[in-house]
């Protein structure tokens, strides 16, 4: 992913201002270490830090239309750019960049073209003819974007908060699926899928249709001109990504350039569940597997860098971002610039362990809608910023627009967890890839239970973080927390520790307000905490806190023989670590 920064209408076109914008843009250089670009028209500046994935030789930004009256700076990937180029046959393209179509689509359609883009993106487009501009962010918020306003009347737009937080009177998250127009002076939503209203869908479940939609989403993301791989934890989501990529890689342009052997990557503490599971999946699929180890101390030492790059104080995000941050540095050192990852599946299919307690299909569906809408503040933020910290791009096929529409149209009764019918969490996804004739994965992998990423890398990771916070935050500090941090008051020493670090980097009130809060259990929304009365007393955001929903809670006599055979081979949960909490021994 690249880094963009736009400063528009700042009433200062001096060389000093240009130098200042360049200095701020360099704060984003980790996102795009391959090239830097700047376009200035009077007091309007578009800057770009490039990570070259498509057309590395000539795709430098900003990009332009034929006479350079339209300039655009883009962070993202447009997967249907070749089809769009065919529709724009009367236009002359300067580069092979997938993002250049944006300037020409604007010429043809004005502001009403964003929904034509199939991909992930954040962009700012400046029209020199009337000094107007538009900015837009992709449907789900896979790419990060912030917008701010200066006291001088300027508008600032940046891929990361650190590009604008020191110069804006107020700034906030640029909402996903929206377009900002200077002509209209505000936002409008361009992404309006059927599921967004949260009406309960009724389309019957069709396993083959769902499978084909996901295969198509993965194939799109094999578009690359640079070395790539997959992140593989050995859980269902990353294993399916890897399995589909392996099956379809051979016929792609990427395979002709980089070979048909897919590279896979995993990180964990020595002996962690993810390392073992990922190695098994890699052996089954025949990938070139790379395993990275870290210690609890390695992770603790990286926490400040992680918070600086992820720009959050959310506990779950920081726990999971740290191993991903460390792994991304190792991956980039191997010369890889792009990876495909499995974020989004749990939100779409109700895969988190607390969904076992969903009281009915209506509640389950509304919770999945809320989770998808909030992804840009959690897993999308983590996956993008933890990797972009080292100039690595993460692609997420589960968050493909077409795939989400397909998956969210299914009658949610099929997503309900029903052990009596043999339906464990994400059963509709597992069943879609349960192919007896040409298996994508062995059944014991296909039906492996969910691990939180922060747990899967090694159970002592979270225990180590809590112990470190305990040694840095006193009881007296906690007693005054509501006065020191009146908004999103930290309720644990771990949360307090992260908040201290965050506010050292980002002290502005606007920055504090960009981070969500509220009670959560096992990654739930605050509303879902109401599903079980016991959860209100055990608000740990880790998956450990979902009481009674690990595999040991399944009664095997209620499961069909095929599922029971798989689950009975799983390790039993023996070691109690807290009331109502169980982990693998």
mmCIF file of N, CA and C in Angstrom, residues 429-549:
data_model
loop_
_atom_site.group_PDB
_atom_site.id
_atom_site.type_symbol
_atom_site.label_atom_id
_atom_site.label_comp_id
_atom_site.label_asym_id
_atom_site.label_seq_id
_atom_site.Cartn_x
_atom_site.Cartn_y
_atom_site.Cartn_z
ATOM 1 N N UNK A 429 -19.320 -21.648 5.269
ATOM 2 C CA UNK A 429 -18.060 -21.511 4.534
ATOM 3 C C UNK A 429 -17.336 -22.849 4.466
ATOM 4 N N UNK A 430 -17.291 -23.565 5.562
ATOM 5 C CA UNK A 430 -16.635 -24.872 5.594
ATOM 6 C C UNK A 430 -17.301 -25.827 4.591
ATOM 7 N N UNK A 431 -18.636 -25.849 4.621
ATOM 8 C CA UNK A 431 -19.381 -26.748 3.749
ATOM 9 C C UNK A 431 -19.166 -26.407 2.281
ATOM 10 N N UNK A 432 -19.030 -25.128 1.969
ATOM 11 C CA UNK A 432 -18.824 -24.707 0.583
ATOM 12 C C UNK A 432 -17.532 -25.281 -0.002
ATOM 13 N N UNK A 433 -16.551 -25.527 0.847
ATOM 14 C CA UNK A 433 -15.258 -26.035 0.361
ATOM 15 C C UNK A 433 -15.022 -27.494 0.765
ATOM 16 N N UNK A 434 -16.079 -28.156 1.217
ATOM 17 C CA UNK A 434 -15.987 -29.570 1.590
ATOM 18 C C UNK A 434 -16.268 -30.412 0.343
ATOM 19 N N UNK A 435 -15.249 -30.534 -0.496
ATOM 20 C CA UNK A 435 -15.362 -31.208 -1.796
ATOM 21 C C UNK A 435 -14.741 -32.599 -1.687
ATOM 22 N N UNK A 436 -15.570 -33.616 -1.773
ATOM 23 C CA UNK A 436 -15.076 -34.993 -1.627
ATOM 24 C C UNK A 436 -14.190 -35.411 -2.802
ATOM 25 N N UNK A 437 -14.521 -34.960 -4.004
ATOM 26 C CA UNK A 437 -13.794 -35.399 -5.199
ATOM 27 C C UNK A 437 -12.469 -34.677 -5.369
ATOM 28 N N UNK A 438 -12.463 -33.359 -5.149
ATOM 29 C CA UNK A 438 -11.231 -32.577 -5.265
ATOM 30 C C UNK A 438 -11.086 -31.719 -4.008
ATOM 31 N N UNK A 439 -10.672 -32.320 -2.918
ATOM 32 C CA UNK A 439 -10.627 -31.594 -1.642
ATOM 33 C C UNK A 439 -9.710 -30.366 -1.693
ATOM 34 N N UNK A 440 -10.200 -29.281 -1.147
ATOM 35 C CA UNK A 440 -9.359 -28.100 -0.992
ATOM 36 C C UNK A 440 -8.445 -28.275 0.211
ATOM 37 N N UNK A 441 -8.997 -28.871 1.282
ATOM 38 C CA UNK A 441 -8.260 -29.079 2.519
ATOM 39 C C UNK A 441 -8.712 -30.394 3.152
ATOM 40 N N UNK A 442 -7.835 -31.049 3.925
ATOM 41 C CA UNK A 442 -8.287 -32.210 4.707
ATOM 42 C C UNK A 442 -9.372 -31.789 5.690
ATOM 43 N N UNK A 443 -10.277 -32.705 6.013
ATOM 44 C CA UNK A 443 -11.422 -32.358 6.853
ATOM 45 C C UNK A 443 -11.011 -31.846 8.234
ATOM 46 N N UNK A 444 -9.972 -32.404 8.809
ATOM 47 C CA UNK A 444 -9.618 -31.966 10.162
ATOM 48 C C UNK A 444 -9.099 -30.531 10.162
ATOM 49 N N UNK A 445 -8.623 -30.049 9.011
ATOM 50 C CA UNK A 445 -8.229 -28.644 8.883
ATOM 51 C C UNK A 445 -9.446 -27.798 8.539
ATOM 52 N N UNK A 446 -10.269 -28.311 7.650
ATOM 53 C CA UNK A 446 -11.466 -27.585 7.234
ATOM 54 C C UNK A 446 -12.387 -27.315 8.413
ATOM 55 N N UNK A 447 -12.369 -28.217 9.422
ATOM 56 C CA UNK A 447 -13.253 -28.055 10.568
ATOM 57 C C UNK A 447 -12.484 -27.693 11.840
ATOM 58 N N UNK A 448 -11.304 -27.096 11.684
ATOM 59 C CA UNK A 448 -10.546 -26.631 12.845
ATOM 60 C C UNK A 448 -11.234 -25.423 13.456
ATOM 61 N N UNK A 449 -11.291 -25.396 14.805
ATOM 62 C CA UNK A 449 -11.982 -24.306 15.479
ATOM 63 C C UNK A 449 -11.178 -23.023 15.439
ATOM 64 N N UNK A 450 -11.909 -21.940 15.565
ATOM 65 C CA UNK A 450 -11.349 -20.597 15.550
ATOM 66 C C UNK A 450 -10.375 -20.351 16.697
ATOM 67 N N UNK A 451 -9.234 -19.698 16.374
ATOM 68 C CA UNK A 451 -8.363 -19.119 17.393
ATOM 69 C C UNK A 451 -8.305 -17.614 17.131
ATOM 70 N N UNK A 452 -8.363 -16.793 18.194
ATOM 71 C CA UNK A 452 -8.027 -15.392 18.007
ATOM 72 C C UNK A 452 -6.566 -15.345 17.560
ATOM 73 N N UNK A 453 -6.213 -14.417 16.640
ATOM 74 C CA UNK A 453 -4.827 -14.351 16.169
ATOM 75 C C UNK A 453 -3.870 -14.115 17.333
ATOM 76 N N UNK A 454 -4.287 -13.244 18.272
ATOM 77 C CA UNK A 454 -3.396 -12.944 19.388
ATOM 78 C C UNK A 454 -3.233 -14.135 20.321
ATOM 79 N N UNK A 455 -4.192 -15.058 20.360
ATOM 80 C CA UNK A 455 -4.049 -16.297 21.130
ATOM 81 C C UNK A 455 -3.282 -17.351 20.333
ATOM 82 N N UNK A 456 -3.599 -17.446 19.044
ATOM 83 C CA UNK A 456 -3.020 -18.500 18.221
ATOM 84 C C UNK A 456 -1.515 -18.431 18.096
ATOM 85 N N UNK A 457 -0.938 -17.216 18.173
ATOM 86 C CA UNK A 457 0.520 -17.099 18.062
ATOM 87 C C UNK A 457 1.222 -17.626 19.305
ATOM 88 N N UNK A 458 0.459 -17.928 20.368
ATOM 89 C CA UNK A 458 1.028 -18.471 21.596
ATOM 90 C C UNK A 458 0.307 -17.894 22.794
ATOM 91 N N UNK A 459 -0.217 -18.767 23.666
ATOM 92 C CA UNK A 459 -1.044 -18.306 24.765
ATOM 93 C C UNK A 459 -0.286 -17.426 25.757
ATOM 94 N N UNK A 460 1.010 -17.629 25.894
ATOM 95 C CA UNK A 460 1.767 -16.823 26.849
ATOM 96 C C UNK A 460 1.985 -15.395 26.366
ATOM 97 N N UNK A 461 1.659 -15.100 25.108
ATOM 98 C CA UNK A 461 1.811 -13.747 24.575
ATOM 99 C C UNK A 461 0.930 -12.767 25.351
ATOM 100 N N UNK A 462 -0.341 -13.063 25.474
ATOM 101 C CA UNK A 462 -1.240 -12.153 26.179
ATOM 102 C C UNK A 462 -0.906 -12.105 27.668
ATOM 103 N N UNK A 463 -0.559 -13.263 28.249
ATOM 104 C CA UNK A 463 -0.170 -13.274 29.658
ATOM 105 C C UNK A 463 1.056 -12.389 29.882
ATOM 106 N N UNK A 464 1.993 -12.422 28.943
ATOM 107 C CA UNK A 464 3.189 -11.593 29.049
ATOM 108 C C UNK A 464 2.875 -10.109 28.947
ATOM 109 N N UNK A 465 1.961 -9.764 28.065
ATOM 110 C CA UNK A 465 1.557 -8.363 27.944
ATOM 111 C C UNK A 465 0.912 -7.861 29.224
ATOM 112 N N UNK A 466 0.038 -8.681 29.791
ATOM 113 C CA UNK A 466 -0.633 -8.272 31.026
ATOM 114 C C UNK A 466 0.366 -8.101 32.169
ATOM 115 N N UNK A 467 1.332 -9.000 32.249
ATOM 116 C CA UNK A 467 2.343 -8.904 33.304
ATOM 117 C C UNK A 467 3.195 -7.653 33.130
ATOM 118 N N UNK A 468 3.532 -7.338 31.869
ATOM 119 C CA UNK A 468 4.332 -6.139 31.606
ATOM 120 C C UNK A 468 3.556 -4.883 31.996
ATOM 121 N N UNK A 469 2.282 -4.838 31.639
ATOM 122 C CA UNK A 469 1.460 -3.683 32.006
ATOM 123 C C UNK A 469 1.334 -3.567 33.523
ATOM 124 N N UNK A 470 1.199 -4.702 34.192
ATOM 125 C CA UNK A 470 1.081 -4.723 35.648
ATOM 126 C C UNK A 470 2.297 -4.071 36.306
ATOM 127 N N UNK A 471 3.469 -4.269 35.689
ATOM 128 C CA UNK A 471 4.699 -3.722 36.270
ATOM 129 C C UNK A 471 4.905 -2.250 35.920
ATOM 130 N N UNK A 472 4.098 -1.715 35.018
ATOM 131 C CA UNK A 472 4.261 -0.319 34.595
ATOM 132 C C UNK A 472 3.108 0.593 35.005
ATOM 133 N N UNK A 473 2.011 0.011 35.440
ATOM 134 C CA UNK A 473 0.837 0.798 35.832
ATOM 135 C C UNK A 473 0.463 0.416 37.260
ATOM 136 N N UNK A 474 0.436 1.403 38.146
ATOM 137 C CA UNK A 474 0.145 1.124 39.553
ATOM 138 C C UNK A 474 -1.366 1.160 39.817
ATOM 139 N N UNK A 475 -1.753 0.629 40.977
ATOM 140 C CA UNK A 475 -3.153 0.690 41.385
ATOM 141 C C UNK A 475 -3.598 2.142 41.564
ATOM 142 N N UNK A 476 -2.689 2.983 42.030
ATOM 143 C CA UNK A 476 -3.025 4.398 42.221
ATOM 144 C C UNK A 476 -3.302 5.072 40.885
ATOM 145 N N UNK A 477 -2.521 4.738 39.885
ATOM 146 C CA UNK A 477 -2.762 5.279 38.544
ATOM 147 C C UNK A 477 -4.142 4.862 38.045
ATOM 148 N N UNK A 478 -4.491 3.608 38.268
ATOM 149 C CA UNK A 478 -5.791 3.110 37.819
ATOM 150 C C UNK A 478 -6.943 3.812 38.551
ATOM 151 N N UNK A 479 -6.735 4.140 39.806
ATOM 152 C CA UNK A 479 -7.805 4.777 40.575
ATOM 153 C C UNK A 479 -8.144 6.159 40.039
ATOM 154 N N UNK A 480 -7.197 6.775 39.345
ATOM 155 C CA UNK A 480 -7.434 8.104 38.768
ATOM 156 C C UNK A 480 -7.709 8.066 37.270
ATOM 157 N N UNK A 481 -7.869 6.876 36.724
ATOM 158 C CA UNK A 481 -7.993 6.741 35.270
ATOM 159 C C UNK A 481 -9.148 7.552 34.705
ATOM 160 N N UNK A 482 -10.276 7.595 35.413
ATOM 161 C CA UNK A 482 -11.460 8.282 34.875
ATOM 162 C C UNK A 482 -11.256 9.796 34.791
ATOM 163 N N UNK A 483 -10.294 10.310 35.560
ATOM 164 C CA UNK A 483 -9.996 11.737 35.492
ATOM 165 C C UNK A 483 -8.937 12.038 34.433
ATOM 166 N N UNK A 484 -7.972 11.161 34.319
ATOM 167 C CA UNK A 484 -6.906 11.355 33.338
ATOM 168 C C UNK A 484 -7.417 11.089 31.918
ATOM 169 N N UNK A 485 -8.239 10.053 31.804
ATOM 170 C CA UNK A 485 -8.757 9.649 30.495
ATOM 171 C C UNK A 485 -10.286 9.546 30.557
ATOM 172 N N UNK A 486 -10.972 10.683 30.557
ATOM 173 C CA UNK A 486 -12.436 10.640 30.700
ATOM 174 C C UNK A 486 -13.154 9.992 29.521
ATOM 175 N N UNK A 487 -12.546 10.037 28.335
ATOM 176 C CA UNK A 487 -13.146 9.366 27.170
ATOM 177 C C UNK A 487 -12.526 7.989 27.000
ATOM 178 N N UNK A 488 -13.358 6.973 26.810
ATOM 179 C CA UNK A 488 -12.857 5.594 26.697
ATOM 180 C C UNK A 488 -11.917 5.270 27.858
ATOM 181 N N UNK A 489 -12.374 5.503 29.062
ATOM 182 C CA UNK A 489 -11.544 5.283 30.244
ATOM 183 C C UNK A 489 -11.038 3.846 30.297
ATOM 184 N N UNK A 490 -9.719 3.646 30.383
ATOM 185 C CA UNK A 490 -9.189 2.279 30.459
ATOM 186 C C UNK A 490 -9.616 1.594 31.748
ATOM 187 N N UNK A 491 -10.043 0.345 31.620
ATOM 188 C CA UNK A 491 -10.519 -0.407 32.785
ATOM 189 C C UNK A 491 -9.543 -1.496 33.214
ATOM 190 N N UNK A 492 -8.453 -1.660 32.487
ATOM 191 C CA UNK A 492 -7.404 -2.617 32.861
ATOM 192 C C UNK A 492 -6.048 -1.919 32.777
ATOM 193 N N UNK A 493 -5.066 -2.488 33.433
ATOM 194 C CA UNK A 493 -3.730 -1.899 33.378
ATOM 195 C C UNK A 493 -3.127 -2.007 31.973
ATOM 196 N N UNK A 494 -3.469 -3.064 31.271
ATOM 197 C CA UNK A 494 -2.985 -3.202 29.896
ATOM 198 C C UNK A 494 -3.524 -2.069 29.034
ATOM 199 N N UNK A 495 -4.815 -1.789 29.138
ATOM 200 C CA UNK A 495 -5.415 -0.700 28.373
ATOM 201 C C UNK A 495 -4.826 0.651 28.771
ATOM 202 N N UNK A 496 -4.569 0.851 30.056
ATOM 203 C CA UNK A 496 -3.978 2.101 30.543
ATOM 204 C C UNK A 496 -2.572 2.292 29.961
ATOM 205 N N UNK A 497 -1.805 1.221 29.937
ATOM 206 C CA UNK A 497 -0.433 1.271 29.418
ATOM 207 C C UNK A 497 -0.427 1.680 27.942
ATOM 208 N N UNK A 498 -1.309 1.067 27.148
ATOM 209 C CA UNK A 498 -1.375 1.416 25.738
ATOM 210 C C UNK A 498 -1.831 2.865 25.545
ATOM 211 N N UNK A 499 -2.757 3.300 26.377
ATOM 212 C CA UNK A 499 -3.283 4.668 26.250
ATOM 213 C C UNK A 499 -2.183 5.693 26.528
ATOM 214 N N UNK A 500 -1.346 5.432 27.512
ATOM 215 C CA UNK A 500 -0.240 6.349 27.813
ATOM 216 C C UNK A 500 0.674 6.516 26.602
ATOM 217 N N UNK A 501 1.001 5.408 25.970
ATOM 218 C CA UNK A 501 1.892 5.454 24.810
ATOM 219 C C UNK A 501 1.213 6.182 23.661
ATOM 220 N N UNK A 502 -0.046 5.863 23.403
ATOM 221 C CA UNK A 502 -0.782 6.487 22.301
ATOM 222 C C UNK A 502 -0.806 8.004 22.442
ATOM 223 N N UNK A 503 -1.138 8.485 23.627
ATOM 224 C CA UNK A 503 -1.284 9.929 23.792
ATOM 225 C C UNK A 503 0.058 10.652 23.779
ATOM 226 N N UNK A 504 1.128 9.930 23.998
ATOM 227 C CA UNK A 504 2.444 10.544 23.828
ATOM 228 C C UNK A 504 2.711 10.851 22.357
ATOM 229 N N UNK A 505 2.251 9.960 21.464
ATOM 230 C CA UNK A 505 2.416 10.174 20.028
ATOM 231 C C UNK A 505 1.319 11.068 19.441
ATOM 232 N N UNK A 506 0.099 10.892 19.946
ATOM 233 C CA UNK A 506 -1.065 11.569 19.368
ATOM 234 C C UNK A 506 -1.880 12.210 20.497
ATOM 235 N N UNK A 507 -1.449 13.368 20.982
ATOM 236 C CA UNK A 507 -2.087 13.973 22.157
ATOM 237 C C UNK A 507 -3.394 14.707 21.867
ATOM 238 N N UNK A 508 -3.708 14.936 20.603
ATOM 239 C CA UNK A 508 -4.879 15.741 20.270
ATOM 240 C C UNK A 508 -6.180 15.014 20.618
ATOM 241 N N UNK A 509 -7.184 15.782 21.000
ATOM 242 C CA UNK A 509 -8.481 15.193 21.306
ATOM 243 C C UNK A 509 -9.071 14.500 20.086
ATOM 244 N N UNK A 510 -8.845 15.065 18.903
ATOM 245 C CA UNK A 510 -9.339 14.432 17.672
ATOM 246 C C UNK A 510 -8.773 13.032 17.516
ATOM 247 N N UNK A 511 -7.506 12.856 17.884
ATOM 248 C CA UNK A 511 -6.867 11.541 17.761
ATOM 249 C C UNK A 511 -7.519 10.541 18.718
ATOM 250 N N UNK A 512 -7.771 10.973 19.936
ATOM 251 C CA UNK A 512 -8.389 10.096 20.937
ATOM 252 C C UNK A 512 -9.749 9.603 20.457
ATOM 253 N N UNK A 513 -10.486 10.471 19.761
ATOM 254 C CA UNK A 513 -11.839 10.136 19.320
ATOM 255 C C UNK A 513 -11.876 9.195 18.127
ATOM 256 N N UNK A 514 -10.728 8.958 17.478
ATOM 257 C CA UNK A 514 -10.720 8.034 16.334
ATOM 258 C C UNK A 514 -10.748 6.574 16.756
ATOM 259 N N UNK A 515 -10.529 6.297 18.035
ATOM 260 C CA UNK A 515 -10.447 4.916 18.516
ATOM 261 C C UNK A 515 -11.768 4.527 19.162
ATOM 262 N N UNK A 516 -12.359 3.407 18.755
ATOM 263 C CA UNK A 516 -13.640 2.992 19.339
ATOM 264 C C UNK A 516 -13.468 2.495 20.764
ATOM 265 N N UNK A 517 -14.573 2.432 21.490
ATOM 266 C CA UNK A 517 -14.535 1.940 22.864
ATOM 267 C C UNK A 517 -15.802 1.163 23.176
ATOM 268 N N UNK A 518 -16.030 0.928 24.452
ATOM 269 C CA UNK A 518 -17.219 0.203 24.880
ATOM 270 C C UNK A 518 -16.885 -1.210 25.298
ATOM 271 N N UNK A 519 -17.793 -1.863 26.047
ATOM 272 C CA UNK A 519 -17.542 -3.226 26.518
ATOM 273 C C UNK A 519 -17.502 -4.225 25.372
ATOM 274 N N UNK A 520 -16.667 -5.244 25.518
ATOM 275 C CA UNK A 520 -16.549 -6.278 24.490
ATOM 276 C C UNK A 520 -16.103 -7.578 25.144
ATOM 277 N N UNK A 521 -16.614 -8.675 24.648
ATOM 278 C CA UNK A 521 -16.130 -9.981 25.071
ATOM 279 C C UNK A 521 -15.800 -10.774 23.823
ATOM 280 N N UNK A 522 -14.572 -11.273 23.743
ATOM 281 C CA UNK A 522 -14.144 -12.098 22.606
ATOM 282 C C UNK A 522 -14.405 -11.407 21.278
ATOM 283 N N UNK A 523 -14.145 -10.094 21.221
ATOM 284 C CA UNK A 523 -14.275 -9.297 19.995
ATOM 285 C C UNK A 523 -15.712 -8.937 19.640
ATOM 286 N N UNK A 524 -16.627 -9.035 20.566
ATOM 287 C CA UNK A 524 -18.024 -8.716 20.272
ATOM 288 C C UNK A 524 -18.249 -7.214 20.250
ATOM 289 N N UNK A 525 -19.399 -6.796 19.716
ATOM 290 C CA UNK A 525 -19.858 -5.436 19.930
ATOM 291 C C UNK A 525 -20.447 -5.344 21.326
ATOM 292 N N UNK A 526 -20.688 -4.115 21.768
ATOM 293 C CA UNK A 526 -21.273 -3.928 23.094
ATOM 294 C C UNK A 526 -22.661 -4.565 23.179
ATOM 295 N N UNK A 527 -23.406 -4.514 22.089
ATOM 296 C CA UNK A 527 -24.750 -5.078 22.074
ATOM 297 C C UNK A 527 -24.731 -6.586 22.333
ATOM 298 N N UNK A 528 -23.756 -7.285 21.739
ATOM 299 C CA UNK A 528 -23.704 -8.742 21.872
ATOM 300 C C UNK A 528 -23.305 -9.191 23.269
ATOM 301 N N UNK A 529 -22.701 -8.304 24.062
ATOM 302 C CA UNK A 529 -22.381 -8.655 25.446
ATOM 303 C C UNK A 529 -23.652 -9.042 26.198
ATOM 304 N N UNK A 530 -24.778 -8.496 25.762
ATOM 305 C CA UNK A 530 -26.060 -8.779 26.418
ATOM 306 C C UNK A 530 -26.529 -10.217 26.180
ATOM 307 N N UNK A 531 -25.913 -10.935 25.247
ATOM 308 C CA UNK A 531 -26.356 -12.291 24.937
ATOM 309 C C UNK A 531 -26.144 -13.267 26.096
ATOM 310 N N UNK A 532 -25.220 -12.956 26.998
ATOM 311 C CA UNK A 532 -24.936 -13.852 28.118
ATOM 312 C C UNK A 532 -24.661 -13.013 29.352
ATOM 313 N N UNK A 533 -25.452 -13.197 30.381
ATOM 314 C CA UNK A 533 -25.343 -12.380 31.592
ATOM 315 C C UNK A 533 -23.974 -12.506 32.246
ATOM 316 N N UNK A 534 -23.323 -13.667 32.117
ATOM 317 C CA UNK A 534 -22.032 -13.878 32.776
ATOM 318 C C UNK A 534 -20.916 -13.053 32.141
ATOM 319 N N UNK A 535 -21.097 -12.655 30.875
ATOM 320 C CA UNK A 535 -20.018 -11.952 30.176
ATOM 321 C C UNK A 535 -19.733 -10.580 30.768
ATOM 322 N N UNK A 536 -20.714 -9.931 31.317
ATOM 323 C CA UNK A 536 -20.509 -8.579 31.832
ATOM 324 C C UNK A 536 -19.450 -8.545 32.930
ATOM 325 N N UNK A 537 -19.191 -9.687 33.566
ATOM 326 C CA UNK A 537 -18.164 -9.745 34.593
ATOM 327 C C UNK A 537 -16.836 -10.268 34.098
ATOM 328 N N UNK A 538 -16.726 -10.522 32.799
ATOM 329 C CA UNK A 538 -15.482 -11.091 32.251
ATOM 330 C C UNK A 538 -15.213 -10.481 30.887
ATOM 331 N N UNK A 539 -15.017 -9.141 30.874
ATOM 332 C CA UNK A 539 -14.900 -8.423 29.608
ATOM 333 C C UNK A 539 -13.464 -8.429 29.094
ATOM 334 N N UNK A 540 -12.952 -9.611 28.793
ATOM 335 C CA UNK A 540 -11.650 -9.739 28.147
ATOM 336 C C UNK A 540 -11.894 -9.809 26.640
ATOM 337 N N UNK A 541 -11.258 -8.935 25.843
ATOM 338 C CA UNK A 541 -11.508 -8.953 24.413
ATOM 339 C C UNK A 541 -10.937 -10.170 23.704
ATOM 340 N N UNK A 542 -10.114 -10.950 24.385
ATOM 341 C CA UNK A 542 -9.576 -12.166 23.779
ATOM 342 C C UNK A 542 -10.662 -13.209 23.615
ATOM 343 N N UNK A 543 -10.459 -14.125 22.661
ATOM 344 C CA UNK A 543 -11.392 -15.216 22.447
ATOM 345 C C UNK A 543 -11.497 -16.151 23.633
ATOM 346 N N UNK A 544 -10.556 -16.075 24.569
ATOM 347 C CA UNK A 544 -10.607 -16.923 25.758
ATOM 348 C C UNK A 544 -11.879 -16.686 26.569
ATOM 349 N N UNK A 545 -12.426 -15.469 26.451
ATOM 350 C CA UNK A 545 -13.496 -15.084 27.355
ATOM 351 C C UNK A 545 -14.862 -15.616 26.956
ATOM 352 N N UNK A 546 -14.971 -16.241 25.786
ATOM 353 C CA UNK A 546 -16.269 -16.768 25.360
ATOM 354 C C UNK A 546 -16.548 -18.054 26.130
ATOM 355 N N UNK A 547 -17.298 -17.921 27.174
ATOM 356 C CA UNK A 547 -17.514 -19.005 28.120
ATOM 357 C C UNK A 547 -18.197 -20.215 27.476
ATOM 358 N N UNK A 548 -17.603 -21.387 27.661
ATOM 359 C CA UNK A 548 -18.269 -22.629 27.278
ATOM 360 C C UNK A 548 -18.416 -22.863 25.801
ATOM 361 N N UNK A 549 -17.575 -22.269 24.962
ATOM 362 C CA UNK A 549 -17.793 -22.438 23.532
ATOM 363 C C UNK A 549 -16.591 -23.058 22.812
#
